[in-house]
Amino acid sequence: EADAADAAEVAVIAPLLAPLRADLAMREAYLDAVAAGTAPPPPPSPTLPLPVYAVGGAADAAVDAASLQRWAALGSGGGGCTQLPGGHFYLHSRLGGPSLA
């Protein structure tokens, strides 16, 4: 059973690795450009023609309420933000899954 579960997990995660690696490489290149002073200016807001509603865990040390508000501000309005009990993986723990932290 464990081997089948592991194989299923790999089948789900494997297709995500290449895009994730590309995103991380792009982030590193951007941070290098910021450090060198050659990064382009950020785009004007709002950048999305739809409302953005940001949800986070109240005990998340990495994403605070101000960060959620900045995410919500990227939309055209009508969105917002809220914090629910828990940490960064608040939703996963609320659904009874194993801890990811």
mmCIF file of N, CA, C and O in Angstrom:
data_model
loop_
_atom_site.group_PDB
_atom_site.id
_atom_site.type_symbol
_atom_site.label_atom_id
_atom_site.label_comp_id
_atom_site.label_asym_id
_atom_site.label_seq_id
_atom_site.Cartn_x
_atom_site.Cartn_y
_atom_site.Cartn_z
ATOM 1 N N GLU A 1 0.815 -1.204 0.000
ATOM 2 C CA GLU A 1 0.000 0.000 0.000
ATOM 3 C C GLU A 1 0.856 1.265 0.000
ATOM 4 O O GLU A 1 0.563 2.206 -0.700
ATOM 5 N N ALA A 2 1.921 1.258 0.796
ATOM 6 C CA ALA A 2 2.771 2.449 0.875
ATOM 7 C C ALA A 2 3.443 2.723 -0.467
ATOM 8 O O ALA A 2 3.560 3.874 -0.878
ATOM 9 N N ASP A 3 3.884 1.651 -1.162
ATOM 10 C CA ASP A 3 4.525 1.845 -2.462
ATOM 11 C C ASP A 3 3.562 2.448 -3.469
ATOM 12 O O ASP A 3 3.929 3.321 -4.247
ATOM 13 N N ALA A 4 2.307 1.989 -3.456
ATOM 14 C CA ALA A 4 1.305 2.528 -4.373
ATOM 15 C C ALA A 4 1.006 3.984 -4.045
ATOM 16 O O ALA A 4 0.873 4.815 -4.941
ATOM 17 N N ALA A 5 0.932 4.291 -2.761
ATOM 18 C CA ALA A 5 0.678 5.678 -2.354
ATOM 19 C C ALA A 5 1.849 6.569 -2.734
ATOM 20 O O ALA A 5 1.661 7.695 -3.206
ATOM 21 N N ASP A 6 3.069 6.072 -2.532
ATOM 22 C CA ASP A 6 4.252 6.846 -2.919
ATOM 23 C C ASP A 6 4.289 7.077 -4.424
ATOM 24 O O ASP A 6 4.598 8.172 -4.885
ATOM 25 N N ALA A 7 3.960 6.048 -5.197
ATOM 26 C CA ALA A 7 3.952 6.172 -6.658
ATOM 27 C C ALA A 7 2.895 7.174 -7.103
ATOM 28 O O ALA A 7 3.127 7.972 -8.011
ATOM 29 N N ALA A 8 1.742 7.161 -6.455
ATOM 30 C CA ALA A 8 0.684 8.109 -6.801
ATOM 31 C C ALA A 8 1.121 9.533 -6.469
ATOM 32 O O ALA A 8 0.868 10.458 -7.237
ATOM 33 N N GLU A 9 1.788 9.696 -5.344
ATOM 34 C CA GLU A 9 2.262 11.028 -4.961
ATOM 35 C C GLU A 9 3.303 11.533 -5.951
ATOM 36 O O GLU A 9 3.273 12.692 -6.362
ATOM 37 N N VAL A 10 4.221 10.672 -6.356
ATOM 38 C CA VAL A 10 5.238 11.047 -7.340
ATOM 39 C C VAL A 10 4.577 11.413 -8.661
ATOM 40 O O VAL A 10 4.964 12.384 -9.318
ATOM 41 N N ALA A 11 3.548 10.666 -9.057
ATOM 42 C CA ALA A 11 2.857 10.943 -10.314
ATOM 43 C C ALA A 11 2.197 12.321 -10.296
ATOM 44 O O ALA A 11 2.114 12.986 -11.321
ATOM 45 N N VAL A 12 1.749 12.740 -9.134
ATOM 46 C CA VAL A 12 1.113 14.057 -9.017
ATOM 47 C C VAL A 12 2.163 15.163 -8.956
ATOM 48 O O VAL A 12 2.021 16.209 -9.591
ATOM 49 N N ILE A 13 3.240 14.921 -8.229
ATOM 50 C CA ILE A 13 4.241 15.966 -8.001
ATOM 51 C C ILE A 13 5.196 16.137 -9.185
ATOM 52 O O ILE A 13 5.594 17.257 -9.508
ATOM 53 N N ALA A 14 5.557 15.058 -9.849
ATOM 54 C CA ALA A 14 6.563 15.112 -10.910
ATOM 55 C C ALA A 14 6.280 16.166 -11.983
ATOM 56 O O ALA A 14 7.187 16.919 -12.351
ATOM 57 N N PRO A 15 5.047 16.285 -12.499
ATOM 58 C CA PRO A 15 4.803 17.300 -13.531
ATOM 59 C C PRO A 15 4.934 18.737 -13.026
ATOM 60 O O PRO A 15 5.079 19.665 -13.810
ATOM 61 N N LEU A 16 4.903 18.919 -11.720
ATOM 62 C CA LEU A 16 4.996 20.267 -11.151
ATOM 63 C C LEU A 16 6.432 20.729 -10.954
ATOM 64 O O LEU A 16 6.679 21.923 -10.771
ATOM 65 N N LEU A 17 7.376 19.803 -10.979
ATOM 66 C CA LEU A 17 8.757 20.160 -10.655
ATOM 67 C C LEU A 17 9.401 21.099 -11.669
ATOM 68 O O LEU A 17 10.065 22.062 -11.282
ATOM 69 N N ALA A 18 9.240 20.849 -12.958
ATOM 70 C CA ALA A 18 9.867 21.717 -13.972
ATOM 71 C C ALA A 18 9.342 23.156 -13.878
ATOM 72 O O ALA A 18 10.146 24.098 -13.838
ATOM 73 N N PRO A 19 8.013 23.372 -13.816
ATOM 74 C CA PRO A 19 7.543 24.763 -13.672
ATOM 75 C C PRO A 19 7.992 25.400 -12.353
ATOM 76 O O PRO A 19 8.311 26.585 -12.319
ATOM 77 N N LEU A 20 8.037 24.619 -11.285
ATOM 78 C CA LEU A 20 8.485 25.157 -10.007
ATOM 79 C C LEU A 20 9.952 25.566 -10.079
ATOM 80 O O LEU A 20 10.334 26.649 -9.627
ATOM 81 N N ARG A 21 10.768 24.729 -10.692
ATOM 82 C CA ARG A 21 12.181 25.077 -10.851
ATOM 83 C C ARG A 21 12.348 26.329 -11.714
ATOM 84 O O ARG A 21 13.187 27.188 -11.429
ATOM 85 N N ALA A 22 11.545 26.451 -12.757
ATOM 86 C CA ALA A 22 11.604 27.642 -13.614
ATOM 87 C C ALA A 22 11.210 28.888 -12.825
ATOM 88 O O ALA A 22 11.832 29.945 -12.970
ATOM 89 N N ASP A 23 10.174 28.778 -12.001
ATOM 90 C CA ASP A 23 9.757 29.912 -11.170
ATOM 91 C C ASP A 23 10.865 30.319 -10.201
ATOM 92 O O ASP A 23 11.138 31.506 -10.016
ATOM 93 N N LEU A 24 11.492 29.325 -9.581
ATOM 94 C CA LEU A 24 12.569 29.634 -8.638
ATOM 95 C C LEU A 24 13.771 30.261 -9.349
ATOM 96 O O LEU A 24 14.396 31.191 -8.822
ATOM 97 N N ALA A 25 14.092 29.781 -10.545
ATOM 98 C CA ALA A 25 15.189 30.367 -11.313
ATOM 99 C C ALA A 25 14.869 31.814 -11.686
ATOM 100 O O ALA A 25 15.740 32.694 -11.613
ATOM 101 N N MET A 26 13.624 32.073 -12.073
ATOM 102 C CA MET A 26 13.214 33.429 -12.418
ATOM 103 C C MET A 26 13.310 34.335 -11.191
ATOM 104 O O MET A 26 13.786 35.476 -11.283
ATOM 105 N N ARG A 27 12.897 33.828 -10.037
ATOM 106 C CA ARG A 27 12.976 34.606 -8.802
ATOM 107 C C ARG A 27 14.433 34.936 -8.481
ATOM 108 O O ARG A 27 14.756 36.067 -8.130
ATOM 109 N N GLU A 28 15.308 33.946 -8.575
ATOM 110 C CA GLU A 28 16.723 34.181 -8.290
ATOM 111 C C GLU A 28 17.310 35.212 -9.256
ATOM 112 O O GLU A 28 18.067 36.091 -8.843
ATOM 113 N N ALA A 29 16.957 35.129 -10.529
ATOM 114 C CA ALA A 29 17.447 36.100 -11.511
ATOM 115 C C ALA A 29 16.944 37.503 -11.169
ATOM 116 O O ALA A 29 17.684 38.487 -11.270
ATOM 117 N N TYR A 30 15.684 37.601 -10.754
ATOM 118 C CA TYR A 30 15.127 38.902 -10.379
ATOM 119 C C TYR A 30 15.841 39.455 -9.146
ATOM 120 O O TYR A 30 16.206 40.642 -9.110
ATOM 121 N N LEU A 31 16.063 38.610 -8.134
ATOM 122 C CA LEU A 31 16.758 39.081 -6.933
ATOM 123 C C LEU A 31 18.179 39.524 -7.248
ATOM 124 O O LEU A 31 18.664 40.510 -6.682
ATOM 125 N N ASP A 32 18.839 38.820 -8.159
ATOM 126 C CA ASP A 32 20.175 39.240 -8.591
ATOM 127 C C ASP A 32 20.109 40.606 -9.277
ATOM 128 O O ASP A 32 20.964 41.472 -9.057
ATOM 129 N N ALA A 33 19.081 40.821 -10.103
ATOM 130 C CA ALA A 33 18.918 42.101 -10.796
ATOM 131 C C ALA A 33 18.618 43.224 -9.803
ATOM 132 O O ALA A 33 19.111 44.347 -9.950
ATOM 133 N N VAL A 34 17.818 42.922 -8.782
ATOM 134 C CA VAL A 34 17.528 43.926 -7.750
ATOM 135 C C VAL A 34 18.825 44.307 -7.040
ATOM 136 O O VAL A 34 19.121 45.487 -6.839
ATOM 137 N N ALA A 35 19.612 43.290 -6.669
ATOM 138 C CA ALA A 35 20.875 43.552 -5.970
ATOM 139 C C ALA A 35 21.836 44.362 -6.834
ATOM 140 O O ALA A 35 22.583 45.203 -6.327
ATOM 141 N N ALA A 36 21.793 44.133 -8.134
ATOM 142 C CA ALA A 36 22.686 44.858 -9.053
ATOM 143 C C ALA A 36 22.119 46.213 -9.467
ATOM 144 O O ALA A 36 22.782 46.988 -10.145
ATOM 145 N N GLY A 37 20.877 46.493 -9.081
ATOM 146 C CA GLY A 37 20.249 47.757 -9.451
ATOM 147 C C GLY A 37 19.750 47.795 -10.882
ATOM 148 O O GLY A 37 19.525 48.873 -11.434
ATOM 149 N N THR A 38 19.573 46.647 -11.506
ATOM 150 C CA THR A 38 19.141 46.601 -12.905
ATOM 151 C C THR A 38 17.731 46.030 -13.082
ATOM 152 O O THR A 38 17.299 45.803 -14.210
ATOM 153 N N ALA A 39 17.021 45.814 -11.989
ATOM 154 C CA ALA A 39 15.672 45.250 -12.079
ATOM 155 C C ALA A 39 14.706 46.294 -12.628
ATOM 156 O O ALA A 39 14.821 47.485 -12.322
ATOM 157 N N PRO A 40 13.749 45.875 -13.450
ATOM 158 C CA PRO A 40 12.751 46.837 -13.944
ATOM 159 C C PRO A 40 11.841 47.273 -12.802
ATOM 160 O O PRO A 40 11.713 46.567 -11.798
ATOM 161 N N PRO A 41 11.223 48.426 -12.938
ATOM 162 C CA PRO A 41 10.305 48.871 -11.881
ATOM 163 C C PRO A 41 9.086 47.949 -11.829
ATOM 164 O O PRO A 41 8.731 47.315 -12.829
ATOM 165 N N PRO A 42 8.443 47.847 -10.666
ATOM 166 C CA PRO A 42 7.250 47.003 -10.572
ATOM 167 C C PRO A 42 6.130 47.563 -11.433
ATOM 168 O O PRO A 42 6.078 48.779 -11.695
ATOM 169 N N PRO A 43 5.228 46.711 -11.905
ATOM 170 C CA PRO A 43 4.116 47.187 -12.722
ATOM 171 C C PRO A 43 3.151 48.022 -11.892
ATOM 172 O O PRO A 43 3.075 47.850 -10.674
ATOM 173 N N PRO A 44 2.428 48.922 -12.529
ATOM 174 C CA PRO A 44 1.442 49.701 -11.773
ATOM 175 C C PRO A 44 0.292 48.800 -11.311
ATOM 176 O O PRO A 44 -0.003 47.788 -11.926
ATOM 177 N N SER A 45 -0.315 49.154 -10.217
ATOM 178 C CA SER A 45 -1.463 48.391 -9.701
ATOM 179 C C SER A 45 -2.737 49.121 -10.061
ATOM 180 O O SER A 45 -2.742 50.336 -10.203
ATOM 181 N N PRO A 46 -3.873 48.503 -10.213
ATOM 182 C CA PRO A 46 -4.039 47.050 -10.114
ATOM 183 C C PRO A 46 -3.555 46.353 -11.377
ATOM 184 O O PRO A 46 -3.637 46.899 -12.462
ATOM 185 N N THR A 47 -3.030 45.153 -11.200
ATOM 186 C CA THR A 47 -2.505 44.409 -12.325
ATOM 187 C C THR A 47 -3.478 43.351 -12.837
ATOM 188 O O THR A 47 -3.316 42.871 -13.936
ATOM 189 N N LEU A 48 -4.469 43.005 -12.043
ATOM 190 C CA LEU A 48 -5.429 41.976 -12.451
ATOM 191 C C LEU A 48 -6.816 42.581 -12.625
ATOM 192 O O LEU A 48 -7.286 43.296 -11.746
ATOM 193 N N PRO A 49 -7.491 42.286 -13.717
ATOM 194 C CA PRO A 49 -8.817 42.867 -13.954
ATOM 195 C C PRO A 49 -9.928 42.080 -13.259
ATOM 196 O O PRO A 49 -10.991 41.835 -13.822
ATOM 197 N N LEU A 50 -9.667 41.683 -12.017
ATOM 198 C CA LEU A 50 -10.651 40.922 -11.247
ATOM 199 C C LEU A 50 -10.340 41.090 -9.769
ATOM 200 O O LEU A 50 -9.229 41.463 -9.402
ATOM 201 N N PRO A 51 -11.306 40.826 -8.907
ATOM 202 C CA PRO A 51 -11.026 40.940 -7.479
ATOM 203 C C PRO A 51 -10.116 39.810 -7.004
ATOM 204 O O PRO A 51 -10.182 38.699 -7.514
ATOM 205 N N VAL A 52 -9.269 40.113 -6.046
ATOM 206 C CA VAL A 52 -8.389 39.112 -5.438
ATOM 207 C C VAL A 52 -8.766 39.008 -3.973
ATOM 208 O O VAL A 52 -8.842 40.020 -3.268
ATOM 209 N N TYR A 53 -9.019 37.789 -3.510
ATOM 210 C CA TYR A 53 -9.331 37.547 -2.102
ATOM 211 C C TYR A 53 -8.235 36.661 -1.532
ATOM 212 O O TYR A 53 -8.091 35.513 -1.939
ATOM 213 N N ALA A 54 -7.426 37.202 -0.640
ATOM 214 C CA ALA A 54 -6.286 36.485 -0.058
ATOM 215 C C ALA A 54 -6.674 35.883 1.286
ATOM 216 O O ALA A 54 -7.263 36.554 2.126
ATOM 217 N N VAL A 55 -6.339 34.617 1.473
ATOM 218 C CA VAL A 55 -6.646 33.901 2.711
ATOM 219 C C VAL A 55 -5.351 33.329 3.262
ATOM 220 O O VAL A 55 -4.563 32.743 2.526
ATOM 221 N N GLY A 56 -5.118 33.514 4.551
ATOM 222 C CA GLY A 56 -3.903 33.006 5.173
ATOM 223 C C GLY A 56 -4.156 32.502 6.564
ATOM 224 O O GLY A 56 -5.242 32.693 7.135
ATOM 225 N N GLY A 57 -3.163 31.846 7.130
ATOM 226 C CA GLY A 57 -3.236 31.353 8.498
ATOM 227 C C GLY A 57 -2.822 32.430 9.481
ATOM 228 O O GLY A 57 -1.810 33.108 9.292
ATOM 229 N N ALA A 58 -3.587 32.585 10.547
ATOM 230 C CA ALA A 58 -3.308 33.631 11.536
ATOM 231 C C ALA A 58 -1.971 33.419 12.250
ATOM 232 O O ALA A 58 -1.345 34.381 12.675
ATOM 233 N N ALA A 59 -1.520 32.177 12.354
ATOM 234 C CA ALA A 59 -0.253 31.883 13.027
ATOM 235 C C ALA A 59 0.902 31.710 12.039
ATOM 236 O O ALA A 59 1.966 31.231 12.409
ATOM 237 N N ASP A 60 0.698 32.114 10.796
ATOM 238 C CA ASP A 60 1.740 31.984 9.770
ATOM 239 C C ASP A 60 2.813 33.038 10.006
ATOM 240 O O ASP A 60 2.547 34.234 9.927
ATOM 241 N N ALA A 61 4.026 32.588 10.281
ATOM 242 C CA ALA A 61 5.122 33.525 10.534
ATOM 243 C C ALA A 61 5.665 34.135 9.247
ATOM 244 O O ALA A 61 6.322 35.163 9.268
ATOM 245 N N ALA A 62 5.368 33.518 8.099
ATOM 246 C CA ALA A 62 5.918 33.993 6.823
ATOM 247 C C ALA A 62 4.989 34.972 6.106
ATOM 248 O O ALA A 62 5.449 35.811 5.336
ATOM 249 N N VAL A 63 3.686 34.859 6.313
ATOM 250 C CA VAL A 63 2.722 35.700 5.603
ATOM 251 C C VAL A 63 1.788 36.337 6.631
ATOM 252 O O VAL A 63 0.895 35.687 7.162
ATOM 253 N N ASP A 64 2.005 37.613 6.896
ATOM 254 C CA ASP A 64 1.184 38.307 7.890
ATOM 255 C C ASP A 64 -0.001 39.007 7.230
ATOM 256 O O ASP A 64 -0.178 38.959 6.013
ATOM 257 N N ALA A 65 -0.819 39.666 8.042
ATOM 258 C CA ALA A 65 -2.021 40.334 7.539
ATOM 259 C C ALA A 65 -1.665 41.411 6.514
ATOM 260 O O ALA A 65 -2.378 41.578 5.514
ATOM 261 N N ALA A 66 -0.579 42.137 6.721
ATOM 262 C CA ALA A 66 -0.184 43.177 5.764
ATOM 263 C C ALA A 66 0.155 42.567 4.407
ATOM 264 O O ALA A 66 -0.167 43.142 3.365
ATOM 265 N N SER A 67 0.798 41.403 4.416
ATOM 266 C CA SER A 67 1.103 40.718 3.150
ATOM 267 C C SER A 67 -0.177 40.313 2.431
ATOM 268 O O SER A 67 -0.285 40.446 1.208
ATOM 269 N N LEU A 68 -1.155 39.810 3.183
ATOM 270 C CA LEU A 68 -2.432 39.429 2.574
ATOM 271 C C LEU A 68 -3.116 40.651 1.971
ATOM 272 O O LEU A 68 -3.695 40.581 0.883
ATOM 273 N N GLN A 69 -3.033 41.783 2.655
ATOM 274 C CA GLN A 69 -3.640 43.005 2.130
ATOM 275 C C GLN A 69 -2.964 43.443 0.833
ATOM 276 O O GLN A 69 -3.628 43.904 -0.092
ATOM 277 N N ARG A 70 -1.645 43.278 0.764
ATOM 278 C CA ARG A 70 -0.943 43.625 -0.478
ATOM 279 C C ARG A 70 -1.371 42.708 -1.619
ATOM 280 O O ARG A 70 -1.519 43.154 -2.752
ATOM 281 N N TRP A 71 -1.575 41.425 -1.331
ATOM 282 C CA TRP A 71 -2.076 40.515 -2.367
ATOM 283 C C TRP A 71 -3.459 40.961 -2.835
ATOM 284 O O TRP A 71 -3.730 41.024 -4.034
ATOM 285 N N ALA A 72 -4.335 41.272 -1.891
ATOM 286 C CA ALA A 72 -5.694 41.678 -2.241
ATOM 287 C C ALA A 72 -5.693 42.959 -3.069
ATOM 288 O O ALA A 72 -6.530 43.138 -3.958
ATOM 289 N N ALA A 73 -4.740 43.840 -2.812
ATOM 290 C CA ALA A 73 -4.657 45.109 -3.533
ATOM 291 C C ALA A 73 -4.235 44.929 -4.991
ATOM 292 O O ALA A 73 -4.349 45.863 -5.786
ATOM 293 N N LEU A 74 -3.769 43.753 -5.378
ATOM 294 C CA LEU A 74 -3.368 43.510 -6.761
ATOM 295 C C LEU A 74 -4.559 43.342 -7.696
ATOM 296 O O LEU A 74 -4.395 43.327 -8.907
ATOM 297 N N GLY A 75 -5.757 43.230 -7.150
ATOM 298 C CA GLY A 75 -6.950 43.087 -7.973
ATOM 299 C C GLY A 75 -7.600 44.420 -8.260
ATOM 300 O O GLY A 75 -7.168 45.475 -7.792
ATOM 301 N N SER A 76 -8.669 44.357 -9.035
ATOM 302 C CA SER A 76 -9.362 45.568 -9.460
ATOM 303 C C SER A 76 -10.335 46.095 -8.415
ATOM 304 O O SER A 76 -11.000 47.088 -8.639
ATOM 305 N N GLY A 77 -10.418 45.448 -7.288
ATOM 306 C CA GLY A 77 -11.332 45.868 -6.226
ATOM 307 C C GLY A 77 -12.389 44.815 -5.996
ATOM 308 O O GLY A 77 -12.592 43.912 -6.797
ATOM 309 N N GLY A 78 -13.067 44.926 -4.881
ATOM 310 C CA GLY A 78 -14.119 43.979 -4.551
ATOM 311 C C GLY A 78 -13.615 42.727 -3.872
ATOM 312 O O GLY A 78 -14.399 41.884 -3.467
ATOM 313 N N GLY A 79 -12.297 42.582 -3.717
ATOM 314 C CA GLY A 79 -11.723 41.423 -3.035
ATOM 315 C C GLY A 79 -11.533 41.739 -1.568
ATOM 316 O O GLY A 79 -12.290 42.487 -0.971
ATOM 317 N N GLY A 80 -10.533 41.184 -0.987
ATOM 318 C CA GLY A 80 -10.247 41.420 0.422
ATOM 319 C C GLY A 80 -9.310 40.358 0.937
ATOM 320 O O GLY A 80 -8.679 39.637 0.165
ATOM 321 N N CYS A 81 -9.225 40.266 2.254
ATOM 322 C CA CYS A 81 -8.372 39.242 2.839
ATOM 323 C C CYS A 81 -8.910 38.848 4.201
ATOM 324 O O CYS A 81 -9.665 39.594 4.826
ATOM 325 N N THR A 82 -8.527 37.662 4.619
ATOM 326 C CA THR A 82 -8.902 37.170 5.945
ATOM 327 C C THR A 82 -7.846 36.190 6.419
ATOM 328 O O THR A 82 -7.094 35.640 5.615
ATOM 329 N N GLN A 83 -7.803 36.013 7.719
ATOM 330 C CA GLN A 83 -6.908 35.027 8.310
ATOM 331 C C GLN A 83 -7.751 34.008 9.063
ATOM 332 O O GLN A 83 -8.689 34.371 9.771
ATOM 333 N N LEU A 84 -7.403 32.748 8.905
ATOM 334 C CA LEU A 84 -8.077 31.656 9.581
ATOM 335 C C LEU A 84 -7.129 31.052 10.606
ATOM 336 O O LEU A 84 -5.914 31.201 10.487
ATOM 337 N N PRO A 85 -7.666 30.360 11.614
ATOM 338 C CA PRO A 85 -6.791 29.748 12.615
ATOM 339 C C PRO A 85 -5.811 28.769 11.968
ATOM 340 O O PRO A 85 -6.186 28.002 11.087
ATOM 341 N N GLY A 86 -4.566 28.832 12.403
ATOM 342 C CA GLY A 86 -3.554 27.902 11.919
ATOM 343 C C GLY A 86 -2.356 28.620 11.348
ATOM 344 O O GLY A 86 -2.295 29.845 11.316
ATOM 345 N N GLY A 87 -1.404 27.834 10.865
ATOM 346 C CA GLY A 87 -0.171 28.365 10.312
ATOM 347 C C GLY A 87 -0.221 28.458 8.805
ATOM 348 O O GLY A 87 -1.287 28.618 8.206
ATOM 349 N N HIS A 88 0.952 28.325 8.166
ATOM 350 C CA HIS A 88 1.050 28.479 6.720
ATOM 351 C C HIS A 88 0.214 27.439 5.969
ATOM 352 O O HIS A 88 -0.365 27.737 4.941
ATOM 353 N N PHE A 89 0.136 26.243 6.506
ATOM 354 C CA PHE A 89 -0.656 25.180 5.877
ATOM 355 C C PHE A 89 -1.976 24.992 6.631
ATOM 356 O O PHE A 89 -2.417 23.870 6.854
ATOM 357 N N TYR A 90 -2.598 26.099 7.033
ATOM 358 C CA TYR A 90 -3.821 26.058 7.833
ATOM 359 C C TYR A 90 -4.895 25.183 7.192
ATOM 360 O O TYR A 90 -5.567 24.416 7.860
ATOM 361 N N LEU A 91 -5.073 25.278 5.891
ATOM 362 C CA LEU A 91 -6.130 24.537 5.224
ATOM 363 C C LEU A 91 -5.858 23.036 5.270
ATOM 364 O O LEU A 91 -6.751 22.247 5.544
ATOM 365 N N HIS A 92 -4.616 22.661 5.042
ATOM 366 C CA HIS A 92 -4.259 21.244 5.057
ATOM 367 C C HIS A 92 -4.529 20.637 6.433
ATOM 368 O O HIS A 92 -5.107 19.561 6.544
ATOM 369 N N SER A 93 -4.135 21.343 7.489
ATOM 370 C CA SER A 93 -4.349 20.815 8.839
ATOM 371 C C SER A 93 -5.831 20.794 9.194
ATOM 372 O O SER A 93 -6.287 19.906 9.906
ATOM 373 N N ARG A 94 -6.606 21.746 8.674
ATOM 374 C CA ARG A 94 -8.051 21.758 8.940
ATOM 375 C C ARG A 94 -8.764 20.602 8.268
ATOM 376 O O ARG A 94 -9.801 20.146 8.720
ATOM 377 N N LEU A 95 -8.197 20.113 7.157
ATOM 378 C CA LEU A 95 -8.811 18.988 6.456
ATOM 379 C C LEU A 95 -8.369 17.644 7.011
ATOM 380 O O LEU A 95 -8.775 16.612 6.510
ATOM 381 N N GLY A 96 -7.497 17.679 8.028
ATOM 382 C CA GLY A 96 -7.089 16.450 8.695
ATOM 383 C C GLY A 96 -5.933 15.729 8.041
ATOM 384 O O GLY A 96 -5.682 14.569 8.323
ATOM 385 N N GLY A 97 -5.208 16.399 7.157
ATOM 386 C CA GLY A 97 -4.067 15.773 6.509
ATOM 387 C C GLY A 97 -2.851 15.788 7.410
ATOM 388 O O GLY A 97 -2.856 16.397 8.484
ATOM 389 N N PRO A 98 -1.782 15.127 6.996
ATOM 390 C CA PRO A 98 -0.553 15.133 7.792
ATOM 391 C C PRO A 98 0.051 16.531 7.817
ATOM 392 O O PRO A 98 -0.155 17.313 6.912
ATOM 393 N N SER A 99 0.800 16.799 8.851
ATOM 394 C CA SER A 99 1.449 18.102 8.972
ATOM 395 C C SER A 99 2.501 18.268 7.887
ATOM 396 O O SER A 99 3.290 17.376 7.647
ATOM 397 N N LEU A 100 2.520 19.431 7.241
ATOM 398 C CA LEU A 100 3.498 19.715 6.202
ATOM 399 C C LEU A 100 4.618 20.591 6.709
ATOM 400 O O LEU A 100 5.539 20.899 5.988
ATOM 401 N N ALA A 101 4.507 21.028 7.932
ATOM 402 C CA ALA A 101 5.526 21.929 8.477
ATOM 403 C C ALA A 101 6.631 21.164 9.154
ATOM 404 O O ALA A 101 6.532 20.049 9.497
#
